[in-house]
Amino acid sequence: MEQTKTIKNKILSHGSTAFEPTLLVYRDALGFIVEVIEKEYSLLEGLLTKELTPAVEKFIHRTKNNPTSKYNFTSNFYKFPSYLRRSAISKGFGIVKSYRSNLQNWEDEKSKALAEGKFFKKKSPVLRVEHDAFPVLYKGNMFNRLSTDQAEVKIYKNNDWVWETITFNDKNLKNRGIMDWKENNPTLVKVGKKYFINFSYTKEIKLRKTKIIDQIIVSVDLGLTNSAVCSAMYSDGTVIGRKFINQPIEKDRMNTIIGKLKKAQRNSGTIEAPNYWKKINGLQNHIKVNTASEIIKFAETHNADVIVFEYLGKMHVPKGIFGAKKLRYKLHHWCKLEIQSKVEEMAHYRQMRIRRVNPKNTSKLAFDGSGEVKRIIKKTSLHLKVARPITQT
């Protein structure tokens, strides 16, 4: 399977406004192309990917061989780079196709509800023309690397497309284990008021094909008290290692901030409270990354072939939970999903497989597969229910 890693390189040589015109022109061009594809979608719908770009260019790009294009893209975006135009066409078709798919699903859902005599009040999807997209700088046409931390990029400056030399911070690829990975075309990305050159690296990785009887499995239980409890075992159930992972300091801080957030919302109504959410998201991200890293380290220590999680499914908030307790419940569920996603990504880099199992009846059924465990409920003097399993014959 093909794996991808993205490395962010901050641009050091230019300020926060140097690349703003480039982004604005690219996004305007993308909006223009989205409108064209939407109008001509009936003619473009059945085309293959290789056929799509020339077909759209016939509609918008005026050349010597195509002097009377239906839409005048060329005069509106003078000297717009060809590779950037084709990138915008590919992006725009994806936007329109997604909108059309959502619209069809909405129409099917509406017709089904009306057929059953139900009241349908869900709003129909709307095609957005303006998107916060970022341009891909194709090598040779838009991007030329000069050294490990310097490159020439083509940007929109003084009403013209010119080459500009930039300096960006160099990342150590050896420490990230991607020295032999293929480097793809970079992307110019804006985060806040800073600009980055993002390089994506790809490699074909073959996952392990160990026989089941020889596999070492790491089972992970994402719980409440501990972030995760890991158990390494052989295929016959012999446990060879166990690890408890927890972040008590971060969780205590999280509970405190959530309480302050809910108190502020009670006093001031429904407010966005960005400062509180910055801290919550930071702590949430730390818990996710730290837990995933510890799980992978434990799996590498025992040379695991498979990491097993429970299948979480959709979140169902129990009844009677409100306020800060409800928010903590939601954050905990979201953190579990993020941990599983992060571990899956890191495990595949190391040729490990991921499995998810249905946790239903895992306590109810006997471990040897003989069926449901019969239990006798006894009442003690303290009125506590004690379950004692009966050995099955």
PDB file of N, CA, C and O in Angstrom, residues 186-260:
ATOM      1  N   PRO A 186       5.519  20.403  -4.327  1.00  0.00           N
ATOM      2  CA  PRO A 186       5.161  21.093  -3.072  1.00  0.00           C
ATOM      3  C   PRO A 186       3.892  21.929  -3.225  1.00  0.00           C
ATOM      4  O   PRO A 186       3.428  22.206  -4.327  1.00  0.00           O
ATOM      5  N   THR A 187       3.366  22.352  -2.078  1.00  0.00           N
ATOM      6  CA  THR A 187       2.167  23.193  -2.037  1.00  0.00           C
ATOM      7  C   THR A 187       2.464  24.438  -1.213  1.00  0.00           C
ATOM      8  O   THR A 187       3.100  24.350  -0.155  1.00  0.00           O
ATOM      9  N   LEU A 188       2.020  25.584  -1.696  1.00  0.00           N
ATOM     10  CA  LEU A 188       2.155  26.831  -0.952  1.00  0.00           C
ATOM     11  C   LEU A 188       0.959  26.963  -0.021  1.00  0.00           C
ATOM     12  O   LEU A 188      -0.187  27.027  -0.475  1.00  0.00           O
ATOM     13  N   VAL A 189       1.221  26.988   1.276  1.00  0.00           N
ATOM     14  CA  VAL A 189       0.157  26.956   2.277  1.00  0.00           C
ATOM     15  C   VAL A 189       0.303  28.141   3.225  1.00  0.00           C
ATOM     16  O   VAL A 189       1.413  28.501   3.629  1.00  0.00           O
ATOM     17  N   LYS A 190      -0.836  28.732   3.588  1.00  0.00           N
ATOM     18  CA  LYS A 190      -0.861  29.819   4.562  1.00  0.00           C
ATOM     19  C   LYS A 190      -1.528  29.341   5.835  1.00  0.00           C
ATOM     20  O   LYS A 190      -2.637  28.803   5.804  1.00  0.00           O
ATOM     21  N   VAL A 191      -0.848  29.520   6.961  1.00  0.00           N
ATOM     22  CA  VAL A 191      -1.385  29.172   8.274  1.00  0.00           C
ATOM     23  C   VAL A 191      -1.287  30.415   9.148  1.00  0.00           C
ATOM     24  O   VAL A 191      -0.187  30.837   9.518  1.00  0.00           O
ATOM     25  N   GLY A 192      -2.440  31.003   9.469  1.00  0.00           N
ATOM     26  CA  GLY A 192      -2.416  32.263  10.210  1.00  0.00           C
ATOM     27  C   GLY A 192      -1.858  33.375   9.336  1.00  0.00           C
ATOM     28  O   GLY A 192      -2.389  33.682   8.275  1.00  0.00           O
ATOM     29  N   LYS A 193      -0.743  33.948   9.768  1.00  0.00           N
ATOM     30  CA  LYS A 193      -0.072  34.981   8.979  1.00  0.00           C
ATOM     31  C   LYS A 193       1.263  34.494   8.428  1.00  0.00           C
ATOM     32  O   LYS A 193       2.074  35.294   7.944  1.00  0.00           O
ATOM     33  N   LYS A 194       1.498  33.194   8.502  1.00  0.00           N
ATOM     34  CA  LYS A 194       2.768  32.619   8.043  1.00  0.00           C
ATOM     35  C   LYS A 194       2.541  31.731   6.834  1.00  0.00           C
ATOM     36  O   LYS A 194       1.487  31.123   6.675  1.00  0.00           O
ATOM     37  N   TYR A 195       3.564  31.649   6.000  1.00  0.00           N
ATOM     38  CA  TYR A 195       3.503  30.821   4.795  1.00  0.00           C
ATOM     39  C   TYR A 195       4.478  29.655   4.915  1.00  0.00           C
ATOM     40  O   TYR A 195       5.568  29.782   5.483  1.00  0.00           O
ATOM     41  N   PHE A 196       4.053  28.538   4.333  1.00  0.00           N
ATOM     42  CA  PHE A 196       4.844  27.313   4.389  1.00  0.00           C
ATOM     43  C   PHE A 196       4.917  26.694   2.995  1.00  0.00           C
ATOM     44  O   PHE A 196       4.004  26.858   2.178  1.00  0.00           O
ATOM     45  N   ILE A 197       6.011  25.980   2.747  1.00  0.00           N
ATOM     46  CA  ILE A 197       6.125  25.109   1.580  1.00  0.00           C
ATOM     47  C   ILE A 197       5.985  23.681   2.103  1.00  0.00           C
ATOM     48  O   ILE A 197       6.835  23.205   2.858  1.00  0.00           O
ATOM     49  N   ASN A 198       4.893  23.015   1.739  1.00  0.00           N
ATOM     50  CA  ASN A 198       4.624  21.654   2.207  1.00  0.00           C
ATOM     51  C   ASN A 198       5.036  20.647   1.141  1.00  0.00           C
ATOM     52  O   ASN A 198       4.525  20.674   0.018  1.00  0.00           O
ATOM     53  N   PHE A 199       5.960  19.755   1.522  1.00  0.00           N
ATOM     54  CA  PHE A 199       6.391  18.687   0.630  1.00  0.00           C
ATOM     55  C   PHE A 199       5.727  17.387   1.076  1.00  0.00           C
ATOM     56  O   PHE A 199       5.760  17.037   2.262  1.00  0.00           O
ATOM     57  N   SER A 200       5.153  16.672   0.139  1.00  0.00           N
ATOM     58  CA  SER A 200       4.607  15.349   0.445  1.00  0.00           C
ATOM     59  C   SER A 200       5.553  14.291  -0.105  1.00  0.00           C
ATOM     60  O   SER A 200       6.082  14.428  -1.218  1.00  0.00           O
ATOM     61  N   TYR A 201       5.741  13.235   0.678  1.00  0.00           N
ATOM     62  CA  TYR A 201       6.624  12.128   0.315  1.00  0.00           C
ATOM     63  C   TYR A 201       5.803  10.842   0.302  1.00  0.00           C
ATOM     64  O   TYR A 201       4.996  10.600   1.208  1.00  0.00           O
ATOM     65  N   THR A 202       6.020  10.035  -0.714  1.00  0.00           N
ATOM     66  CA  THR A 202       5.267   8.795  -0.857  1.00  0.00           C
ATOM     67  C   THR A 202       6.210   7.605  -0.999  1.00  0.00           C
ATOM     68  O   THR A 202       7.332   7.739  -1.503  1.00  0.00           O
ATOM     69  N   LYS A 203       5.708   6.451  -0.554  1.00  0.00           N
ATOM     70  CA  LYS A 203       6.474   5.213  -0.694  1.00  0.00           C
ATOM     71  C   LYS A 203       5.504   4.041  -0.647  1.00  0.00           C
ATOM     72  O   LYS A 203       4.518   4.059   0.091  1.00  0.00           O
ATOM     73  N   GLU A 204       5.802   3.025  -1.442  1.00  0.00           N
ATOM     74  CA  GLU A 204       5.002   1.807  -1.446  1.00  0.00           C
ATOM     75  C   GLU A 204       5.513   0.899  -0.329  1.00  0.00           C
ATOM     76  O   GLU A 204       6.672   0.467  -0.343  1.00  0.00           O
ATOM     77  N   ILE A 205       4.659   0.626   0.657  1.00  0.00           N
ATOM     78  CA  ILE A 205       5.039  -0.175   1.826  1.00  0.00           C
ATOM     79  C   ILE A 205       4.244  -1.477   1.818  1.00  0.00           C
ATOM     80  O   ILE A 205       3.024  -1.461   1.670  1.00  0.00           O
ATOM     81  N   LYS A 206       4.930  -2.578   1.983  1.00  0.00           N
ATOM     82  CA  LYS A 206       4.285  -3.886   2.046  1.00  0.00           C
ATOM     83  C   LYS A 206       4.083  -4.281   3.503  1.00  0.00           C
ATOM     84  O   LYS A 206       5.044  -4.361   4.264  1.00  0.00           O
ATOM     85  N   LEU A 207       2.846  -4.499   3.901  1.00  0.00           N
ATOM     86  CA  LEU A 207       2.540  -4.900   5.267  1.00  0.00           C
ATOM     87  C   LEU A 207       2.947  -6.351   5.498  1.00  0.00           C
ATOM     88  O   LEU A 207       3.033  -7.155   4.556  1.00  0.00           O
ATOM     89  N   ARG A 208       3.197  -6.693   6.732  1.00  0.00           N
ATOM     90  CA  ARG A 208       3.654  -8.043   7.075  1.00  0.00           C
ATOM     91  C   ARG A 208       2.574  -9.084   6.799  1.00  0.00           C
ATOM     92  O   ARG A 208       1.394  -8.836   7.012  1.00  0.00           O
ATOM     93  N   LYS A 209       3.017 -10.247   6.340  1.00  0.00           N
ATOM     94  CA  LYS A 209       2.107 -11.359   6.065  1.00  0.00           C
ATOM     95  C   LYS A 209       2.503 -12.571   6.904  1.00  0.00           C
ATOM     96  O   LYS A 209       2.802 -13.646   6.393  1.00  0.00           O
ATOM     97  N   THR A 210       2.535 -12.374   8.208  1.00  0.00           N
ATOM     98  CA  THR A 210       2.890 -13.451   9.127  1.00  0.00           C
ATOM     99  C   THR A 210       1.701 -14.387   9.323  1.00  0.00           C
ATOM    100  O   THR A 210       0.553 -13.939   9.388  1.00  0.00           O
ATOM    101  N   LYS A 211       1.965 -15.677   9.400  1.00  0.00           N
ATOM    102  CA  LYS A 211       0.904 -16.642   9.650  1.00  0.00           C
ATOM    103  C   LYS A 211       0.250 -16.365  10.999  1.00  0.00           C
ATOM    104  O   LYS A 211       0.919 -15.935  11.944  1.00  0.00           O
ATOM    105  N   ILE A 212      -1.039 -16.636  11.085  1.00  0.00           N
ATOM    106  CA  ILE A 212      -1.790 -16.313  12.305  1.00  0.00           C
ATOM    107  C   ILE A 212      -1.182 -16.991  13.520  1.00  0.00           C
ATOM    108  O   ILE A 212      -1.078 -16.383  14.596  1.00  0.00           O
ATOM    109  N   ILE A 213      -0.746 -18.226  13.366  1.00  0.00           N
ATOM    110  CA  ILE A 213      -0.212 -18.962  14.514  1.00  0.00           C
ATOM    111  C   ILE A 213       1.093 -18.376  15.015  1.00  0.00           C
ATOM    112  O   ILE A 213       1.486 -18.565  16.165  1.00  0.00           O
ATOM    113  N   ASP A 214       1.803 -17.611  14.165  1.00  0.00           N
ATOM    114  CA  ASP A 214       3.094 -17.021  14.543  1.00  0.00           C
ATOM    115  C   ASP A 214       2.987 -15.534  14.866  1.00  0.00           C
ATOM    116  O   ASP A 214       4.005 -14.904  15.169  1.00  0.00           O
ATOM    117  N   GLN A 215       1.788 -14.983  14.805  1.00  0.00           N
ATOM    118  CA  GLN A 215       1.636 -13.548  15.014  1.00  0.00           C
ATOM    119  C   GLN A 215       1.741 -13.163  16.478  1.00  0.00           C
ATOM    120  O   GLN A 215       1.336 -13.913  17.368  1.00  0.00           O
ATOM    121  N   ILE A 216       2.291 -11.968  16.696  1.00  0.00           N
ATOM    122  CA  ILE A 216       2.264 -11.327  18.016  1.00  0.00           C
ATOM    123  C   ILE A 216       1.292 -10.158  17.919  1.00  0.00           C
ATOM    124  O   ILE A 216       1.413  -9.298  17.046  1.00  0.00           O
ATOM    125  N   ILE A 217       0.317 -10.147  18.810  1.00  0.00           N
ATOM    126  CA  ILE A 217      -0.768  -9.167  18.754  1.00  0.00           C
ATOM    127  C   ILE A 217      -0.651  -8.206  19.928  1.00  0.00           C
ATOM    128  O   ILE A 217      -0.348  -8.620  21.048  1.00  0.00           O
ATOM    129  N   VAL A 218      -0.906  -6.934  19.661  1.00  0.00           N
ATOM    130  CA  VAL A 218      -1.010  -5.927  20.720  1.00  0.00           C
ATOM    131  C   VAL A 218      -2.460  -5.453  20.742  1.00  0.00           C
ATOM    132  O   VAL A 218      -2.937  -4.841  19.784  1.00  0.00           O
ATOM    133  N   SER A 219      -3.165  -5.770  21.815  1.00  0.00           N
ATOM    134  CA  SER A 219      -4.542  -5.309  21.973  1.00  0.00           C
ATOM    135  C   SER A 219      -4.542  -4.030  22.798  1.00  0.00           C
ATOM    136  O   SER A 219      -3.840  -3.936  23.801  1.00  0.00           O
ATOM    137  N   VAL A 220      -5.313  -3.057  22.347  1.00  0.00           N
ATOM    138  CA  VAL A 220      -5.346  -1.736  22.986  1.00  0.00           C
ATOM    139  C   VAL A 220      -6.759  -1.451  23.454  1.00  0.00           C
ATOM    140  O   VAL A 220      -7.704  -1.485  22.660  1.00  0.00           O
ATOM    141  N   ASP A 221      -6.894  -1.166  24.749  1.00  0.00           N
ATOM    142  CA  ASP A 221      -8.185  -0.784  25.332  1.00  0.00           C
ATOM    143  C   ASP A 221      -8.125   0.694  25.675  1.00  0.00           C
ATOM    144  O   ASP A 221      -7.376   1.096  26.572  1.00  0.00           O
ATOM    145  N   LEU A 222      -8.861   1.520  24.923  1.00  0.00           N
ATOM    146  CA  LEU A 222      -8.910   2.955  25.186  1.00  0.00           C
ATOM    147  C   LEU A 222      -9.981   3.203  26.240  1.00  0.00           C
ATOM    148  O   LEU A 222     -11.171   3.070  25.963  1.00  0.00           O
ATOM    149  N   GLY A 223      -9.544   3.542  27.452  1.00  0.00           N
ATOM    150  CA  GLY A 223     -10.480   3.619  28.567  1.00  0.00           C
ATOM    151  C   GLY A 223     -10.711   5.020  29.068  1.00  0.00           C
ATOM    152  O   GLY A 223     -10.401   6.016  28.423  1.00  0.00           O
ATOM    153  N   LEU A 224     -11.280   5.093  30.296  1.00  0.00           N
ATOM    154  CA  LEU A 224     -11.588   6.364  30.928  1.00  0.00           C
ATOM    155  C   LEU A 224     -10.504   6.785  31.908  1.00  0.00           C
ATOM    156  O   LEU A 224      -9.963   7.877  31.830  1.00  0.00           O
ATOM    157  N   THR A 225     -10.167   5.890  32.842  1.00  0.00           N
ATOM    158  CA  THR A 225      -9.147   6.220  33.840  1.00  0.00           C
ATOM    159  C   THR A 225      -7.786   6.376  33.180  1.00  0.00           C
ATOM    160  O   THR A 225      -7.077   7.363  33.403  1.00  0.00           O
ATOM    161  N   ASN A 226      -7.397   5.383  32.390  1.00  0.00           N
ATOM    162  CA  ASN A 226      -6.154   5.450  31.624  1.00  0.00           C
ATOM    163  C   ASN A 226      -6.478   5.743  30.165  1.00  0.00           C
ATOM    164  O   ASN A 226      -7.514   5.312  29.654  1.00  0.00           O
ATOM    165  N   SER A 227      -5.578   6.463  29.505  1.00  0.00           N
ATOM    166  CA  SER A 227      -5.800   6.750  28.086  1.00  0.00           C
ATOM    167  C   SER A 227      -5.807   5.467  27.273  1.00  0.00           C
ATOM    168  O   SER A 227      -6.592   5.318  26.339  1.00  0.00           O
ATOM    169  N   ALA A 228      -4.923   4.535  27.639  1.00  0.00           N
ATOM    170  CA  ALA A 228      -4.878   3.253  26.933  1.00  0.00           C
ATOM    171  C   ALA A 228      -4.203   2.215  27.810  1.00  0.00           C
ATOM    172  O   ALA A 228      -3.306   2.533  28.595  1.00  0.00           O
ATOM    173  N   VAL A 229      -4.658   0.975  27.671  1.00  0.00           N
ATOM    174  CA  VAL A 229      -4.012  -0.178  28.316  1.00  0.00           C
ATOM    175  C   VAL A 229      -3.653  -1.151  27.207  1.00  0.00           C
ATOM    176  O   VAL A 229      -4.522  -1.611  26.464  1.00  0.00           O
ATOM    177  N   CYS A 230      -2.355  -1.445  27.070  1.00  0.00           N
ATOM    178  CA  CYS A 230      -1.867  -2.298  25.986  1.00  0.00           C
ATOM    179  C   CYS A 230      -1.453  -3.652  26.537  1.00  0.00           C
ATOM    180  O   CYS A 230      -0.815  -3.727  27.594  1.00  0.00           O
ATOM    181  N   SER A 231      -1.788  -4.699  25.828  1.00  0.00           N
ATOM    182  CA  SER A 231      -1.385  -6.062  26.180  1.00  0.00           C
ATOM    183  C   SER A 231      -0.827  -6.735  24.940  1.00  0.00           C
ATOM    184  O   SER A 231      -1.498  -6.780  23.904  1.00  0.00           O
ATOM    185  N   ALA A 232       0.401  -7.242  25.052  1.00  0.00           N
ATOM    186  CA  ALA A 232       1.022  -7.999  23.960  1.00  0.00           C
ATOM    187  C   ALA A 232       0.855  -9.482  24.257  1.00  0.00           C
ATOM    188  O   ALA A 232       1.053  -9.918  25.390  1.00  0.00           O
ATOM    189  N   MET A 233       0.486 -10.264  23.242  1.00  0.00           N
ATOM    190  CA  MET A 233       0.224 -11.684  23.460  1.00  0.00           C
ATOM    191  C   MET A 233       0.495 -12.482  22.200  1.00  0.00           C
ATOM    192  O   MET A 233       0.524 -11.944  21.083  1.00  0.00           O
ATOM    193  N   TYR A 234       0.719 -13.784  22.427  1.00  0.00           N
ATOM    194  CA  TYR A 234       0.854 -14.721  21.318  1.00  0.00           C
ATOM    195  C   TYR A 234      -0.531 -15.119  20.818  1.00  0.00           C
ATOM    196  O   TYR A 234      -1.549 -14.792  21.410  1.00  0.00           O
ATOM    197  N   SER A 235      -0.559 -15.888  19.741  1.00  0.00           N
ATOM    198  CA  SER A 235      -1.830 -16.294  19.148  1.00  0.00           C
ATOM    199  C   SER A 235      -2.630 -17.220  20.054  1.00  0.00           C
ATOM    200  O   SER A 235      -3.852 -17.312  19.942  1.00  0.00           O
ATOM    201  N   ASP A 236      -1.954 -17.912  20.990  1.00  0.00           N
ATOM    202  CA  ASP A 236      -2.671 -18.813  21.898  1.00  0.00           C
ATOM    203  C   ASP A 236      -3.200 -18.103  23.140  1.00  0.00           C
ATOM    204  O   ASP A 236      -3.774 -18.729  24.031  1.00  0.00           O
ATOM    205  N   GLY A 237      -2.999 -16.783  23.227  1.00  0.00           N
ATOM    206  CA  GLY A 237      -3.520 -16.002  24.348  1.00  0.00           C
ATOM    207  C   GLY A 237      -2.525 -15.744  25.452  1.00  0.00           C
ATOM    208  O   GLY A 237      -2.864 -15.087  26.446  1.00  0.00           O
ATOM    209  N   THR A 238      -1.296 -16.239  25.329  1.00  0.00           N
ATOM    210  CA  THR A 238      -0.279 -16.001  26.351  1.00  0.00           C
ATOM    211  C   THR A 238       0.145 -14.542  26.351  1.00  0.00           C
ATOM    212  O   THR A 238       0.628 -14.025  25.333  1.00  0.00           O
ATOM    213  N   VAL A 239      -0.033 -13.857  27.480  1.00  0.00           N
ATOM    214  CA  VAL A 239       0.319 -12.445  27.595  1.00  0.00           C
ATOM    215  C   VAL A 239       1.810 -12.327  27.879  1.00  0.00           C
ATOM    216  O   VAL A 239       2.328 -12.928  28.830  1.00  0.00           O
ATOM    217  N   ILE A 240       2.511 -11.556  27.063  1.00  0.00           N
ATOM    218  CA  ILE A 240       3.972 -11.403  27.212  1.00  0.00           C
ATOM    219  C   ILE A 240       4.364  -9.986  27.627  1.00  0.00           C
ATOM    220  O   ILE A 240       5.531  -9.709  27.846  1.00  0.00           O
ATOM    221  N   GLY A 241       3.391  -9.093  27.730  1.00  0.00           N
ATOM    222  CA  GLY A 241       3.706  -7.735  28.145  1.00  0.00           C
ATOM    223  C   GLY A 241       2.460  -6.905  28.329  1.00  0.00           C
ATOM    224  O   GLY A 241       1.419  -7.173  27.719  1.00  0.00           O
ATOM    225  N   ARG A 242       2.566  -5.912  29.197  1.00  0.00           N
ATOM    226  CA  ARG A 242       1.414  -5.045  29.452  1.00  0.00           C
ATOM    227  C   ARG A 242       1.917  -3.642  29.769  1.00  0.00           C
ATOM    228  O   ARG A 242       2.982  -3.477  30.389  1.00  0.00           O
ATOM    229  N   LYS A 243       1.140  -2.643  29.354  1.00  0.00           N
ATOM    230  CA  LYS A 243       1.554  -1.261  29.579  1.00  0.00           C
ATOM    231  C   LYS A 243       0.331  -0.387  29.808  1.00  0.00           C
ATOM    232  O   LYS A 243      -0.670  -0.501  29.088  1.00  0.00           O
ATOM    233  N   PHE A 244       0.422   0.500  30.800  1.00  0.00           N
ATOM    234  CA  PHE A 244      -0.630   1.464  31.098  1.00  0.00           C
ATOM    235  C   PHE A 244      -0.147   2.848  30.659  1.00  0.00           C
ATOM    236  O   PHE A 244       0.948   3.269  31.040  1.00  0.00           O
ATOM    237  N   ILE A 245      -0.959   3.539  29.884  1.00  0.00           N
ATOM    238  CA  ILE A 245      -0.601   4.859  29.357  1.00  0.00           C
ATOM    239  C   ILE A 245      -1.606   5.872  29.889  1.00  0.00           C
ATOM    240  O   ILE A 245      -2.821   5.694  29.747  1.00  0.00           O
ATOM    241  N   ASN A 246      -1.093   6.932  30.475  1.00  0.00           N
ATOM    242  CA  ASN A 246      -1.979   7.952  31.029  1.00  0.00           C
ATOM    243  C   ASN A 246      -1.273   9.300  31.049  1.00  0.00           C
ATOM    244  O   ASN A 246      -0.025   9.370  31.059  1.00  0.00           O
ATOM    245  N   GLN A 247      -2.050  10.382  31.015  1.00  0.00           N
ATOM    246  CA  GLN A 247      -1.532  11.752  31.106  1.00  0.00           C
ATOM    247  C   GLN A 247      -2.337  12.486  32.181  1.00  0.00           C
ATOM    248  O   GLN A 247      -3.233  13.283  31.860  1.00  0.00           O
ATOM    249  N   PRO A 248      -2.086  12.224  33.449  1.00  0.00           N
ATOM    250  CA  PRO A 248      -2.928  12.795  34.518  1.00  0.00           C
ATOM    251  C   PRO A 248      -2.874  14.312  34.598  1.00  0.00           C
ATOM    252  O   PRO A 248      -3.885  14.960  34.875  1.00  0.00           O
ATOM    253  N   ILE A 249      -1.690  14.900  34.343  1.00  0.00           N
ATOM    254  CA  ILE A 249      -1.553  16.360  34.439  1.00  0.00           C
ATOM    255  C   ILE A 249      -2.393  17.048  33.369  1.00  0.00           C
ATOM    256  O   ILE A 249      -3.148  17.991  33.653  1.00  0.00           O
ATOM    257  N   GLU A 250      -2.265  16.549  32.131  1.00  0.00           N
ATOM    258  CA  GLU A 250      -3.003  17.163  31.023  1.00  0.00           C
ATOM    259  C   GLU A 250      -4.518  16.995  31.206  1.00  0.00           C
ATOM    260  O   GLU A 250      -5.292  17.911  30.909  1.00  0.00           O
ATOM    261  N   LYS A 251      -4.939  15.826  31.705  1.00  0.00           N
ATOM    262  CA  LYS A 251      -6.373  15.595  31.898  1.00  0.00           C
ATOM    263  C   LYS A 251      -6.935  16.473  33.003  1.00  0.00           C
ATOM    264  O   LYS A 251      -8.059  16.975  32.905  1.00  0.00           O
ATOM    265  N   ASP A 252      -6.156  16.685  34.054  1.00  0.00           N
ATOM    266  CA  ASP A 252      -6.611  17.557  35.138  1.00  0.00           C
ATOM    267  C   ASP A 252      -6.746  18.996  34.637  1.00  0.00           C
ATOM    268  O   ASP A 252      -7.719  19.692  34.958  1.00  0.00           O
ATOM    269  N   ARG A 253      -5.763  19.436  33.837  1.00  0.00           N
ATOM    270  CA  ARG A 253      -5.854  20.778  33.260  1.00  0.00           C
ATOM    271  C   ARG A 253      -7.050  20.892  32.323  1.00  0.00           C
ATOM    272  O   ARG A 253      -7.739  21.918  32.296  1.00  0.00           O
ATOM    273  N   MET A 254      -7.295  19.835  31.559  1.00  0.00           N
ATOM    274  CA  MET A 254      -8.419  19.830  30.636  1.00  0.00           C
ATOM    275  C   MET A 254      -9.740  19.992  31.391  1.00  0.00           C
ATOM    276  O   MET A 254     -10.596  20.793  31.016  1.00  0.00           O
ATOM    277  N   ASN A 255      -9.926  19.240  32.466  1.00  0.00           N
ATOM    278  CA  ASN A 255     -11.157  19.333  33.249  1.00  0.00           C
ATOM    279  C   ASN A 255     -11.342  20.727  33.830  1.00  0.00           C
ATOM    280  O   ASN A 255     -12.455  21.264  33.882  1.00  0.00           O
ATOM    281  N   THR A 256     -10.227  21.340  34.276  1.00  0.00           N
ATOM    282  CA  THR A 256     -10.301  22.693  34.836  1.00  0.00           C
ATOM    283  C   THR A 256     -10.728  23.704  33.772  1.00  0.00           C
ATOM    284  O   THR A 256     -11.593  24.561  34.008  1.00  0.00           O
ATOM    285  N   ILE A 257     -10.126  23.612  32.586  1.00  0.00           N
ATOM    286  CA  ILE A 257     -10.445  24.560  31.504  1.00  0.00           C
ATOM    287  C   ILE A 257     -11.886  24.370  31.030  1.00  0.00           C
ATOM    288  O   ILE A 257     -12.599  25.344  30.752  1.00  0.00           O
ATOM    289  N   ILE A 258     -12.342  23.114  30.929  1.00  0.00           N
ATOM    290  CA  ILE A 258     -13.725  22.861  30.513  1.00  0.00           C
ATOM    291  C   ILE A 258     -14.702  23.467  31.509  1.00  0.00           C
ATOM    292  O   ILE A 258     -15.719  24.059  31.139  1.00  0.00           O
ATOM    293  N   GLY A 259     -14.388  23.338  32.816  1.00  0.00           N
ATOM    294  CA  GLY A 259     -15.242  23.946  33.839  1.00  0.00           C
ATOM    295  C   GLY A 259     -15.295  25.453  33.709  1.00  0.00           C
ATOM    296  O   GLY A 259     -16.369  26.065  33.828  1.00  0.00           O
ATOM    297  N   LYS A 260     -14.137  26.084  33.433  1.00  0.00           N
ATOM    298  CA  LYS A 260     -14.107  27.535  33.253  1.00  0.00           C
ATOM    299  C   LYS A 260     -14.880  27.954  32.001  1.00  0.00           C
ATOM    300  O   LYS A 260     -15.574  28.974  31.991  1.00  0.00           O
TER     301      LYS A 260
END
